[in-house]
Short mmCIF file of C-alpha atoms in Angstrom, two decimals:
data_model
loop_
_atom_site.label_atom_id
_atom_site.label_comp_id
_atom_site.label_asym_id
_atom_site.label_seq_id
_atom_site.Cartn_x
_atom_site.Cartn_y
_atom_site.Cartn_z
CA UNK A 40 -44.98 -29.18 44.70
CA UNK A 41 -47.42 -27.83 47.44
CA UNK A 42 -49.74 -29.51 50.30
CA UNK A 43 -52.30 -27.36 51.90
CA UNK A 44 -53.68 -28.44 55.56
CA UNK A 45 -56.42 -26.43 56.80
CA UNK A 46 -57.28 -26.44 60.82
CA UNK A 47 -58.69 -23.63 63.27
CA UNK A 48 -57.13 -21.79 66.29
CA UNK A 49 -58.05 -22.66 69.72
CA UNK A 50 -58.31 -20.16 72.60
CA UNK A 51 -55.39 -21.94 74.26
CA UNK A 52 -52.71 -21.32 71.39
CA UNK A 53 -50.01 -19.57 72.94
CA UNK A 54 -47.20 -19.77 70.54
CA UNK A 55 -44.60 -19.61 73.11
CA UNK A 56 -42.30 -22.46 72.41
CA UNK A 57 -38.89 -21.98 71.25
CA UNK A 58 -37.95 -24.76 68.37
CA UNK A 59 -41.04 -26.22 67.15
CA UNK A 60 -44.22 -24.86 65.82
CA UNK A 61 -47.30 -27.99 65.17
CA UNK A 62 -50.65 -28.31 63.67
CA UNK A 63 -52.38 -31.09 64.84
CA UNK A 64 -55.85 -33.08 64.35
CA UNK A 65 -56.66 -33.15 67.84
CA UNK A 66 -60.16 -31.41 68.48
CA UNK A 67 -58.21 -29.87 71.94
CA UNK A 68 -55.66 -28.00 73.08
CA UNK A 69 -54.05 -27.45 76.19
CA UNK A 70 -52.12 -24.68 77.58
CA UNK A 71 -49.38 -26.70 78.06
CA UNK A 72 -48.89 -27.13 74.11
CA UNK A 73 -47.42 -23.96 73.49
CA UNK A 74 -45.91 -25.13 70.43
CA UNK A 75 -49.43 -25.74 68.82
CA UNK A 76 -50.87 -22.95 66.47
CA UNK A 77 -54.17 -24.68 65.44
CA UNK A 78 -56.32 -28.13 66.18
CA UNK A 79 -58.58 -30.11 64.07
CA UNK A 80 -56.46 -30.22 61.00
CA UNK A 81 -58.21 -31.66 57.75
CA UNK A 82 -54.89 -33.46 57.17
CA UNK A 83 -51.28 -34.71 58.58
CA UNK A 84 -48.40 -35.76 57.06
CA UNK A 85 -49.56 -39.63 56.44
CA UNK A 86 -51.75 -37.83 53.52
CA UNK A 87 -49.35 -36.18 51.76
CA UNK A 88 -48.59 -37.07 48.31
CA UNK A 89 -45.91 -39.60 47.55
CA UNK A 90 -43.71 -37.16 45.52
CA UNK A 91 -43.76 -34.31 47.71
CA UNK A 92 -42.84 -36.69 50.33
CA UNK A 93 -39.76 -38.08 48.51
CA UNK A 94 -38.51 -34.42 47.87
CA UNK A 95 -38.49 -33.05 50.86
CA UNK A 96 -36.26 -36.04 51.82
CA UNK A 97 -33.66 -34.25 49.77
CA UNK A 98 -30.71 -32.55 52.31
CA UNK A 99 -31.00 -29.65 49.63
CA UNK A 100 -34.33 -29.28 49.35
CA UNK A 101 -36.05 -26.20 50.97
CA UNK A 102 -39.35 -26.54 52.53
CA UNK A 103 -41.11 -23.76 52.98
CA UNK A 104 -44.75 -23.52 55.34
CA UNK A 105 -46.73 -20.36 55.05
CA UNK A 106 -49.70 -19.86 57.38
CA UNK A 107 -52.59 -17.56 57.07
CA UNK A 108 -55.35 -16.72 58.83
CA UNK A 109 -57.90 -13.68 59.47
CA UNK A 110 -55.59 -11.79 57.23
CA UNK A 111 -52.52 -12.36 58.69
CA UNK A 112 -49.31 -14.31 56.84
CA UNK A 113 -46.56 -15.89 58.60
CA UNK A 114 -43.98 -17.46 56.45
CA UNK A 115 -41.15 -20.03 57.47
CA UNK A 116 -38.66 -22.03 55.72
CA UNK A 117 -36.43 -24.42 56.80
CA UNK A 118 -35.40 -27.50 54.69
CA UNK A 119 -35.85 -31.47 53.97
CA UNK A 120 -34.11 -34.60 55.61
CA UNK A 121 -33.89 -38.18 53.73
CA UNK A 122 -34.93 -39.30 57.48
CA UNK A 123 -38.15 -37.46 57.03
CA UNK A 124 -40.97 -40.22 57.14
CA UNK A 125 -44.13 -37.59 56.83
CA UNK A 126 -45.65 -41.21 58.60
CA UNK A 127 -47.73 -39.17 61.13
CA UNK A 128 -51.57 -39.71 60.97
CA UNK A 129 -51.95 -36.90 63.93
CA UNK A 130 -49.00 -33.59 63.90
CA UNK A 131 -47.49 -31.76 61.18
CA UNK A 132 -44.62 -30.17 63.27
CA UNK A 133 -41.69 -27.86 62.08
CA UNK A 134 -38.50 -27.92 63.87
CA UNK A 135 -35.21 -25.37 64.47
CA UNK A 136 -33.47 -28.13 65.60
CA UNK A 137 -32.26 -31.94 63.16
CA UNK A 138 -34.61 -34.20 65.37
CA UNK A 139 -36.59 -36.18 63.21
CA UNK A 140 -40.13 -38.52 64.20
CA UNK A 141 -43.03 -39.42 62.39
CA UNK A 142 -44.58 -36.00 62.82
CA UNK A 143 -41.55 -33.87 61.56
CA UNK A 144 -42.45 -31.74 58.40
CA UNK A 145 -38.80 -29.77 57.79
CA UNK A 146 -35.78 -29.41 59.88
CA UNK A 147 -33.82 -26.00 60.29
CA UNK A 148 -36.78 -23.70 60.30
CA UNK A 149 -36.16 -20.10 60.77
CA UNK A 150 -37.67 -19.71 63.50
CA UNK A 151 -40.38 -21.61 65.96
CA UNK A 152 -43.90 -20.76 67.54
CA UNK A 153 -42.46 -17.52 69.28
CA UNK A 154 -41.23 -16.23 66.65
CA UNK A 155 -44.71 -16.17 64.50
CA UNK A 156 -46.11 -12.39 64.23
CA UNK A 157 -48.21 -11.94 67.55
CA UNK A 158 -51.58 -10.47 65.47
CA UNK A 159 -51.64 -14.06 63.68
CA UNK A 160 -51.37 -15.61 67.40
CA UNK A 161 -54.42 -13.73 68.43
CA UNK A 162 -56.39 -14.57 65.61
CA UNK A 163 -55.73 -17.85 65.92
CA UNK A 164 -56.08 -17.83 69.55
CA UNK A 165 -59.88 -16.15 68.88
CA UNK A 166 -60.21 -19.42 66.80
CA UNK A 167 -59.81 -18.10 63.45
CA UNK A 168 -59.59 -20.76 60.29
CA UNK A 169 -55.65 -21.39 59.78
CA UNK A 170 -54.48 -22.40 55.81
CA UNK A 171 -50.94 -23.92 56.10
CA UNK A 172 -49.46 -23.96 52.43
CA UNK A 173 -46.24 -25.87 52.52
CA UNK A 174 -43.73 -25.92 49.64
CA UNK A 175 -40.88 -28.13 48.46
CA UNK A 176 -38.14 -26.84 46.04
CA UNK A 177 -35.02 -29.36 45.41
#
């Protein structure tokens, strides 16, 4: 099962912060979000579909969010929760760590906003278009 959000880079995306990475539907960004890689998403988790919903609240299941833009590809996998509510009408955010809100997407991820490949953090910091592809496999 897949769920594609497309948003844009903002000249403030730093990628800096050290266990989350988020896409949000906010039209702004400041520098102080450093976990934010693009703004003015098309869609957050309250819009995903039912079923993918219920199976990324499987412990085993292993989410996977792959992010492109201006010719660059990040990938990052982490896996599901069943206290993942995908309730969030704002953020999509991916987390290192097990703490779960309303805007969590996967738990356990590889690796956070620093660790995404610097050319991709340019682009997006030029304000290139961002796809985000996520993936659920029980």
């Amino acid at each position: 099962m897949r769920e594609v959000i497309r948003a844009r880079g903002h000249e403030n995306v730093s990628a800096a912060h050290a266990s989350t990475f988020e896409v949000t539907t906010d039209d702004y960004l400041t520098p102080a979000g450093d976990c934010i890689l693009a703004v003015e998403a098309d869609r957050a988790p309250a819009d995903f579909d039912p079923e993918f919903v219920s199976a990324c609240r499987n412990r085993d299941a292993t989410i996977t969010a792959t992010f492109e833009a201006d010719g660059h590809r990040e990938t990052v996998t982490g896996r599901g929760d069943p206290d993942l509510t995908f309730e969030s009408d704002r953020s999509a955010v991916g987390r290192t760590s097990d703490y779960v809100d309303d805007r969590t997407i996967l738990l356990g991820a590889a690796f956070a906003a620093e660790g995404f490949d610097r050319e991709l953090v340019a682009a997006l910091a030029e304000g290139a278009e961002l796809t985000v592809m996520l993936s659920v496999e029980e």
